[in-house]
mmCIF file of C-alpha atoms in Angstrom:
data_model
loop_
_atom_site.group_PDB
_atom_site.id
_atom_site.type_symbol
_atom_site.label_atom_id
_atom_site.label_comp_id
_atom_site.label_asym_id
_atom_site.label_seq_id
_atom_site.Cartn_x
_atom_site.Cartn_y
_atom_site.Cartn_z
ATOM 1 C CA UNK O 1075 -53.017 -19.617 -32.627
ATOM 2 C CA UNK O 1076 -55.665 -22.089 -34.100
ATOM 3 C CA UNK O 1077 -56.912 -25.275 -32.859
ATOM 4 C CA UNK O 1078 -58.282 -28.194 -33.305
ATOM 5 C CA UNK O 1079 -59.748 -30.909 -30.897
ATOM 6 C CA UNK O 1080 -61.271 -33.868 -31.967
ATOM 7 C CA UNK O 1081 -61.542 -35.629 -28.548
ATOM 8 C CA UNK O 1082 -63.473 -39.089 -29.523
ATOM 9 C CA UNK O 1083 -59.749 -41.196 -31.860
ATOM 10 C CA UNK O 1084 -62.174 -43.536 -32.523
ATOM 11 C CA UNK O 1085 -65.844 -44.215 -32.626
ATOM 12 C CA UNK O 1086 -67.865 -47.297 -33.026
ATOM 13 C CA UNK O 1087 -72.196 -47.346 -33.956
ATOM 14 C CA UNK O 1088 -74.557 -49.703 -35.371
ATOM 15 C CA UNK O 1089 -75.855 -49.248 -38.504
ATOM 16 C CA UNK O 1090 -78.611 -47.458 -38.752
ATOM 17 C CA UNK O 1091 -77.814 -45.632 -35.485
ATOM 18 C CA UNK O 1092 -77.567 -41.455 -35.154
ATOM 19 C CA UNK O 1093 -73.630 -40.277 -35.664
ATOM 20 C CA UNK O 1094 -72.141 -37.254 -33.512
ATOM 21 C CA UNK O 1095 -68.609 -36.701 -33.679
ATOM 22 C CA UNK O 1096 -67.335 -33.489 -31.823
ATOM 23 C CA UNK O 1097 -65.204 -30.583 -32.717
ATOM 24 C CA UNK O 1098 -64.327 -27.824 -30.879
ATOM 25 C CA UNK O 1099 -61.900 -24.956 -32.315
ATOM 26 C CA UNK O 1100 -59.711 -21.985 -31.133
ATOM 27 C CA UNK O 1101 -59.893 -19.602 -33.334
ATOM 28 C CA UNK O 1102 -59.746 -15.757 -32.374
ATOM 29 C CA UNK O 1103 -62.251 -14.473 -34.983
ATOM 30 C CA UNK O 1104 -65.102 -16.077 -36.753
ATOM 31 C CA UNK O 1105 -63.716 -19.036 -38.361
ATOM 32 C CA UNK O 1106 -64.548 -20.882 -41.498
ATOM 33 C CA UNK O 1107 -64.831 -24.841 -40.487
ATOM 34 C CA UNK O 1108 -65.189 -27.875 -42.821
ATOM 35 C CA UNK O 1109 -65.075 -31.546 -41.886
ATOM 36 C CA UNK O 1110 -63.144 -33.887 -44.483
ATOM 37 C CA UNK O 1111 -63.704 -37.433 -44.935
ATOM 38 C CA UNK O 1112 -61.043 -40.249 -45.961
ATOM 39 C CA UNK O 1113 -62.076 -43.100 -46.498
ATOM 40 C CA UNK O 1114 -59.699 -46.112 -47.149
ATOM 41 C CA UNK O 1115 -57.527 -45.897 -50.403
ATOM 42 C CA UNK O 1116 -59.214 -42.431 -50.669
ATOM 43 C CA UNK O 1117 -57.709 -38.489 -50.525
ATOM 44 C CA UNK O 1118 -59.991 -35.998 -48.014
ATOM 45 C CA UNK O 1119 -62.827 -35.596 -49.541
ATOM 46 C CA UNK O 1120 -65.084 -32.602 -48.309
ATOM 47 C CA UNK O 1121 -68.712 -32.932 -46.532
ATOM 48 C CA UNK O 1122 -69.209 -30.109 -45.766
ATOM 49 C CA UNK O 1123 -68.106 -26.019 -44.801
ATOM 50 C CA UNK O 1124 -69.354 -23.198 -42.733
ATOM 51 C CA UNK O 1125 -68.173 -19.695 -44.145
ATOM 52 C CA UNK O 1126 -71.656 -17.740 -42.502
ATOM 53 C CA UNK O 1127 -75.290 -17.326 -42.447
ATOM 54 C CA UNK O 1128 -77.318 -19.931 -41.560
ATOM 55 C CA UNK O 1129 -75.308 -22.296 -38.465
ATOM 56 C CA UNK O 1130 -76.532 -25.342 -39.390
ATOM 57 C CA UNK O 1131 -75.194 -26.685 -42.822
ATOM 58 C CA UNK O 1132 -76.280 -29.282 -45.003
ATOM 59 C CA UNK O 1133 -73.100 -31.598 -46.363
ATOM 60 C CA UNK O 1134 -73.566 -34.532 -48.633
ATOM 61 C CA UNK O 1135 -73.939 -37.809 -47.839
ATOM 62 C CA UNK O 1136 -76.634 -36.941 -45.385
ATOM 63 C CA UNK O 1137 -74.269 -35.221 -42.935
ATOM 64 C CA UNK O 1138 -74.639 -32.055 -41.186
ATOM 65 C CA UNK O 1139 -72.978 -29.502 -38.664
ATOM 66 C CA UNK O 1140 -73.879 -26.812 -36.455
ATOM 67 C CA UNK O 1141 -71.920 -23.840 -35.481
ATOM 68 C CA UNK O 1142 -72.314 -23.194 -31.864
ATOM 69 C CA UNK O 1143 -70.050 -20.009 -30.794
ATOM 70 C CA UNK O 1144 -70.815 -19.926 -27.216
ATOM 71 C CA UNK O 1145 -69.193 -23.518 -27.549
ATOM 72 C CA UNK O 1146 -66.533 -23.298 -30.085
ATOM 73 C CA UNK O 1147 -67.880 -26.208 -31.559
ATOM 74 C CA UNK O 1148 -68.734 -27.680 -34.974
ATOM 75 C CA UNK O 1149 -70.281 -31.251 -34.526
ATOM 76 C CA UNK O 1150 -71.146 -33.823 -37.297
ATOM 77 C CA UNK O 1151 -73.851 -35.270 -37.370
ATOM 78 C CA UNK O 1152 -76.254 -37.796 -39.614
ATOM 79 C CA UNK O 1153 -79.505 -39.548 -38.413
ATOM 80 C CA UNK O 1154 -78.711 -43.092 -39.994
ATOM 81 C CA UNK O 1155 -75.346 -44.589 -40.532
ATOM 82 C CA UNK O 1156 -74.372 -46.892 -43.370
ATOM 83 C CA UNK O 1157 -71.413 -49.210 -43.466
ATOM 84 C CA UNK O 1158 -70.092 -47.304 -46.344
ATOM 85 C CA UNK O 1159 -69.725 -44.261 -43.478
ATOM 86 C CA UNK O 1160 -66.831 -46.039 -41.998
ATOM 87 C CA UNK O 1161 -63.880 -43.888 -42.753
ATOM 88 C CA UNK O 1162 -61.551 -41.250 -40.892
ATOM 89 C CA UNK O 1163 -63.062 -38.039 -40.308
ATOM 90 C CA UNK O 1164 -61.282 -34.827 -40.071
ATOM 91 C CA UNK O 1165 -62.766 -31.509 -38.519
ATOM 92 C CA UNK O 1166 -60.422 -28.131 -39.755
ATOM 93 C CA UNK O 1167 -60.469 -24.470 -39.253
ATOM 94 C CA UNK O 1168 -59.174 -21.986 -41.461
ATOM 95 C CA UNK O 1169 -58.904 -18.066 -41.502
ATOM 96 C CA UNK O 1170 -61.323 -15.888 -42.757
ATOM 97 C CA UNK O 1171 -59.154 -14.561 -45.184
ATOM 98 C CA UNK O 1172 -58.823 -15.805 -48.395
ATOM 99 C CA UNK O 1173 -55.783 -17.585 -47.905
ATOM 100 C CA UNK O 1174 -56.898 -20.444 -46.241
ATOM 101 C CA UNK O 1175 -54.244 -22.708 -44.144
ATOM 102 C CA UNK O 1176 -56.137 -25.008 -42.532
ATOM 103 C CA UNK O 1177 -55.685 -26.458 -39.158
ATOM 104 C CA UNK O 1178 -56.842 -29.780 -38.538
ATOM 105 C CA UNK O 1179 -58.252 -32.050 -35.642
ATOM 106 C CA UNK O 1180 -56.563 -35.195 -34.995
ATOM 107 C CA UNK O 1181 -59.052 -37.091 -36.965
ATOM 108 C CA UNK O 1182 -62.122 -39.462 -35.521
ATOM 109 C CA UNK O 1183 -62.004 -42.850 -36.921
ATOM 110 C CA UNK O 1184 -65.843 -44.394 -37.430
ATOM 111 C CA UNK O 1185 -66.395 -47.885 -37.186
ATOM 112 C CA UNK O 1186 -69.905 -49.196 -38.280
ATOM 113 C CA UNK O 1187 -70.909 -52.851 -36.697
ATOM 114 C CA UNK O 1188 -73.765 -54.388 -38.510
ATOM 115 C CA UNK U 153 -63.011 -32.402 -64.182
ATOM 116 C CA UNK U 154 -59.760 -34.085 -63.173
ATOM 117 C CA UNK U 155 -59.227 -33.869 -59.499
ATOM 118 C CA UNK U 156 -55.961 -33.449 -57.632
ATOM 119 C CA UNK U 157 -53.584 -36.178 -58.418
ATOM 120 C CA UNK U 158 -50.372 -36.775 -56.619
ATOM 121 C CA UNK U 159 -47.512 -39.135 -57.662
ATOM 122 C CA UNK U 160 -46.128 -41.963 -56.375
ATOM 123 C CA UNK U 161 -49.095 -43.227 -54.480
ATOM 124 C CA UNK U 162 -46.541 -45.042 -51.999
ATOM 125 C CA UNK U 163 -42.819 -44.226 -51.840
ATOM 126 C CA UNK U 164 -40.293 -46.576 -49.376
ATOM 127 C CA UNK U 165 -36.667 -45.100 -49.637
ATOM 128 C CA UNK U 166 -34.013 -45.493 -47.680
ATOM 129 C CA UNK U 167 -32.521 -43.192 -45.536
ATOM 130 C CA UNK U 168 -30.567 -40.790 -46.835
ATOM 131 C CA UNK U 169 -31.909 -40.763 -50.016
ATOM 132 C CA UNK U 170 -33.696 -38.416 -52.086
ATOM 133 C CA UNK U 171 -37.483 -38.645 -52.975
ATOM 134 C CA UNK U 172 -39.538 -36.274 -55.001
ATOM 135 C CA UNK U 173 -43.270 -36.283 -55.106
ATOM 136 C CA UNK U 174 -45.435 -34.674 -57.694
ATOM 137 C CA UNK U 175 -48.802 -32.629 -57.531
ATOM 138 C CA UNK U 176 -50.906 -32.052 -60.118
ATOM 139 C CA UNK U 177 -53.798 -29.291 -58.876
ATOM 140 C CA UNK U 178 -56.998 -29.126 -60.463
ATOM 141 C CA UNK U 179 -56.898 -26.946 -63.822
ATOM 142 C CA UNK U 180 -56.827 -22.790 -63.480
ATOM 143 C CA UNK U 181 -56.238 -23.242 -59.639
ATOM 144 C CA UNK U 182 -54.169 -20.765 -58.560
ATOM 145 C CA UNK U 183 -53.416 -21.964 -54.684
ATOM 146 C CA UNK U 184 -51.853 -24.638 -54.296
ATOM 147 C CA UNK U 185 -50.977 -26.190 -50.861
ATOM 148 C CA UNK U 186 -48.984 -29.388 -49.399
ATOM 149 C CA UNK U 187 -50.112 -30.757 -45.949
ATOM 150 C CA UNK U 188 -48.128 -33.906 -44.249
ATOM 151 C CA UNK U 189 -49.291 -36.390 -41.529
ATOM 152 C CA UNK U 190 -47.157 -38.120 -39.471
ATOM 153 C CA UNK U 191 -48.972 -41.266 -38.247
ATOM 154 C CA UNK U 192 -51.490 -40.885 -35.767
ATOM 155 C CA UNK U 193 -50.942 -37.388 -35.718
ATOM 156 C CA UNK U 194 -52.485 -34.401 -37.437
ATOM 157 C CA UNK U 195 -52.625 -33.026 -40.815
ATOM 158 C CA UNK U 196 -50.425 -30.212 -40.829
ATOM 159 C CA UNK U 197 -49.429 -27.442 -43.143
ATOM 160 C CA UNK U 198 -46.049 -27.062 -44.663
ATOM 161 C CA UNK U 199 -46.614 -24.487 -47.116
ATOM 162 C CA UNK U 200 -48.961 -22.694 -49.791
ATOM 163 C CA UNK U 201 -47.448 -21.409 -53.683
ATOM 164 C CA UNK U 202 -49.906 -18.670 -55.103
ATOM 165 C CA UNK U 203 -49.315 -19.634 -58.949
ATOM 166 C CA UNK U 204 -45.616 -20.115 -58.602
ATOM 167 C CA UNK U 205 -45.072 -17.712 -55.487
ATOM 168 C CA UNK U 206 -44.707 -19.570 -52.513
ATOM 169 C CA UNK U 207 -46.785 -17.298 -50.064
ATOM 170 C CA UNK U 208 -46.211 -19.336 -46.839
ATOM 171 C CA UNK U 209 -43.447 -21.826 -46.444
ATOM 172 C CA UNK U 210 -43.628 -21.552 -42.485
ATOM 173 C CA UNK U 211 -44.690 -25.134 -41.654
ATOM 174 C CA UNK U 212 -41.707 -26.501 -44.034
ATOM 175 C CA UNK U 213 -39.692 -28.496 -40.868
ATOM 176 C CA UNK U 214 -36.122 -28.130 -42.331
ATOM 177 C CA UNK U 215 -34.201 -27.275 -45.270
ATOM 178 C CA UNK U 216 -34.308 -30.677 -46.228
ATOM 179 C CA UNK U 217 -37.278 -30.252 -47.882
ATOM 180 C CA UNK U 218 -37.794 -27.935 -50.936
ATOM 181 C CA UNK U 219 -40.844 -27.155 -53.095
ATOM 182 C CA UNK U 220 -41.098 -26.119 -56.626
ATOM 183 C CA UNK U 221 -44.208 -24.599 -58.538
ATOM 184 C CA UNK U 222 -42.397 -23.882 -61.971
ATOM 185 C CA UNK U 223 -45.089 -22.304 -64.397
ATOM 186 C CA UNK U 224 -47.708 -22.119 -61.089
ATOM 187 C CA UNK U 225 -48.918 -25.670 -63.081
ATOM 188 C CA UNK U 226 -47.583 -28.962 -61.161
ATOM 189 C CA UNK U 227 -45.525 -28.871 -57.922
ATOM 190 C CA UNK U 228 -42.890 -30.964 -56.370
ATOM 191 C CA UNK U 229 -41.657 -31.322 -53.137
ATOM 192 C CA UNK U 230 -38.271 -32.986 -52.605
ATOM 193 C CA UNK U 231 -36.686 -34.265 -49.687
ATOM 194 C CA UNK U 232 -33.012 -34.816 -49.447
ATOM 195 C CA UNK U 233 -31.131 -36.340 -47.491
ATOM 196 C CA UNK U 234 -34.437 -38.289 -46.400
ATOM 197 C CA UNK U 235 -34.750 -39.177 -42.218
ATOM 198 C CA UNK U 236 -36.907 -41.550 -40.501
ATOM 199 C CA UNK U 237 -39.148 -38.903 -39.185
ATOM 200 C CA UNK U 238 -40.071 -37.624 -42.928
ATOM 201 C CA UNK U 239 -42.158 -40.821 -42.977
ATOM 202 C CA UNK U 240 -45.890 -39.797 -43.432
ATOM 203 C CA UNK U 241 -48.983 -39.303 -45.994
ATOM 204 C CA UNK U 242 -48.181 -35.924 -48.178
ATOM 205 C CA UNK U 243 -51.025 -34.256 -49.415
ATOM 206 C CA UNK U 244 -51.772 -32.164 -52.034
ATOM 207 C CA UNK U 245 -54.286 -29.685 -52.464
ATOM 208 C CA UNK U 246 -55.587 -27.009 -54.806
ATOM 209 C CA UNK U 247 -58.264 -24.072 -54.641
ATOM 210 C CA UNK U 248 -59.046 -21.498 -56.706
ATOM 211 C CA UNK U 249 -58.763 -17.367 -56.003
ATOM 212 C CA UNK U 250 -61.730 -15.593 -56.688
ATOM 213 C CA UNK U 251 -61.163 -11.921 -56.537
ATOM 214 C CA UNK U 252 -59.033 -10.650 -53.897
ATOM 215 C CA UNK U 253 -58.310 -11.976 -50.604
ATOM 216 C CA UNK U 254 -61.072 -15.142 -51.446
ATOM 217 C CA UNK U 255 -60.426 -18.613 -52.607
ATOM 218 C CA UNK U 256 -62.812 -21.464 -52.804
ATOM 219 C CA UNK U 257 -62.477 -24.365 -50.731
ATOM 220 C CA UNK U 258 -59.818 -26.471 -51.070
ATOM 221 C CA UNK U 259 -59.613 -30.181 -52.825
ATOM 222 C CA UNK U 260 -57.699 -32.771 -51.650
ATOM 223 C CA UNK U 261 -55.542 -35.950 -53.610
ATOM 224 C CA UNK U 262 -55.106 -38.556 -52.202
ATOM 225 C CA UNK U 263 -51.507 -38.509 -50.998
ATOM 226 C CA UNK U 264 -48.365 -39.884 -51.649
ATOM 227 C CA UNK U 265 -47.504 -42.237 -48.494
ATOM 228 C CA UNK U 266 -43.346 -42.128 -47.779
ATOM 229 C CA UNK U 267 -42.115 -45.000 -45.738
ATOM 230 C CA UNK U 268 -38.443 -44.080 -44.853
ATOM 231 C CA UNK U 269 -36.480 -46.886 -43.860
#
C-alpha cells in the first residue's frame, strides 16, 4: 500500500534562511509526487509535481524537489524564505495510472520568525 | 477560470443531524474527488466519481455518508445521522481526463470545515 511520511509536524526558519522539508514515500512502482500548500483561509494549492524525466523540478514560488529513488524521498526545498511561506505543507503520492488517488503525508507546518 | 468551490465554508451541526456539502469542480473536468481530514491527521481519500460514475468509493467510512454526481456537473456529499468523529475539513477536488488512463493534476477548494457537536 502507499505511504506517506512527513516526519518534521512543524518547522520553524528565519527569513531569508534555506527551507528543507522531507518526504519519503512507499510506493511499489514509480510514483508520481506533488507537494500542496495551504495556507491559512486557503484550499491546497499545488507547487509543484514529478510525473518523470528530469528529478529535480522547478515549482512556483521559488520551490523545488528532487526525486531520489535509492531514498524514497521527495524533499522541498527553496533558498530564501519569505513570511508569506508560512503555511501547511503537504507532500502526496499517487499512482501512475491515470486515476490518481492520492495519498498524503501528515502535513509540515512552516513557521517563519523575522 | 473559476476554480473549485465548495459550499458551506464552515458547517457546526449537531449530532444526529444531517449536513450536505456541495462541490462545484472546475468546468469540463471529468474526475472529480472528495478527500477529508480529521484534525491533526492526514488528508485522506473517500472516493472519486468519473463524470457521474463513482469509480472508487473505498475510503467512504460508513453508510452514513453518501455522494451524488447527478449530470457528472456538481457533487454532494451528505452525512446522516451526523457523529462526532465526522468532524473535519472536506475537500473537493477536480482534474481533467486526457485520453485514456491519464488525467491532469488535480485542483483543490478550499474545504468545507464540519464541526459536529
Amino acid at each position: 500500500a502507499q505511504s506517506v511520511t512527513q516526519p518534521d509536524i512543524h518547522i520553524t526558519v528565519s527569513e531569508g534562511a534555506s527551507l528543507e522539508l522531507r518526504c519519503n514515500y512507499s510506493y511499489g512502482a514509480t510514483p508520481y509526487l506533488f507537494w500542496y500548500v495551504q495556507s491559512p483561509g486557503q484550499g491546497l494549492q499545488l507547487l509543484l509535481k514529478y510525473f518523470s524525466g528530469d528529478t529535480l523540478v522547478q515549482g512556483i514560488k521559488g520551490f523545488e524537489a528532487e526525486f531520489k529513488r535509492s531514498q524514497s524521498s521527495f524533499n522541498l526545498r527553496k533558498p530564501s524564505v519569505h513570511w508569506s511561506d508560512a503555511a501547511e505543507y503537504f507532500c502526496a503520492v499517487g499512482s501512475n495510472t491515470g486515476f490518481q488517488k492520492l495519498v498524503f503525508g501528515t502535513g509540515t507546518r512552516l513557521l517563519v520568525s523575522p | 477560470e473559476a476554480g473549485v468551490t465548495q459550499f458551506p465554508s464552515h458547517s457546526v451541526i449537531e449530532k444526529g443531524q444531517t449536513v450536505t456539502l456541495r462541490c462545484d469542480p472546475i468546468s469540463g473536468h471529468d474526475n472529480l474527488y472528495w478527500y477529508r481530514r480529521v484534525m491533526g491527521k492526514e488528508i485522506k481519500f473517500l472516493l472519486h466519481f468519473v463524470k457521474e460514475s463513482k469509480q472508487d468509493e473505498s475510503g467512504m467510512p460508513n453508510n452514513r455518508f453518501l455522494a451524488e454526481r447527478t449530470g457528472g456537473t456538481y457533487s454532494t456529499l451528505k452525512v446522516q445521522p451526523a457523529e462526532l468523529e465526522d468532524s473535519g475539513v472536506y475537500f473537493c477536488a477536480s482534474s481533467h481526463k486526457i485520453g485514456t488512463g491519464a488525467s491532469t493534476e488535480q485542483y483543490f477548494g478550499p474545504g468545507t470545515r464540519l464541526t459536529v457537536t
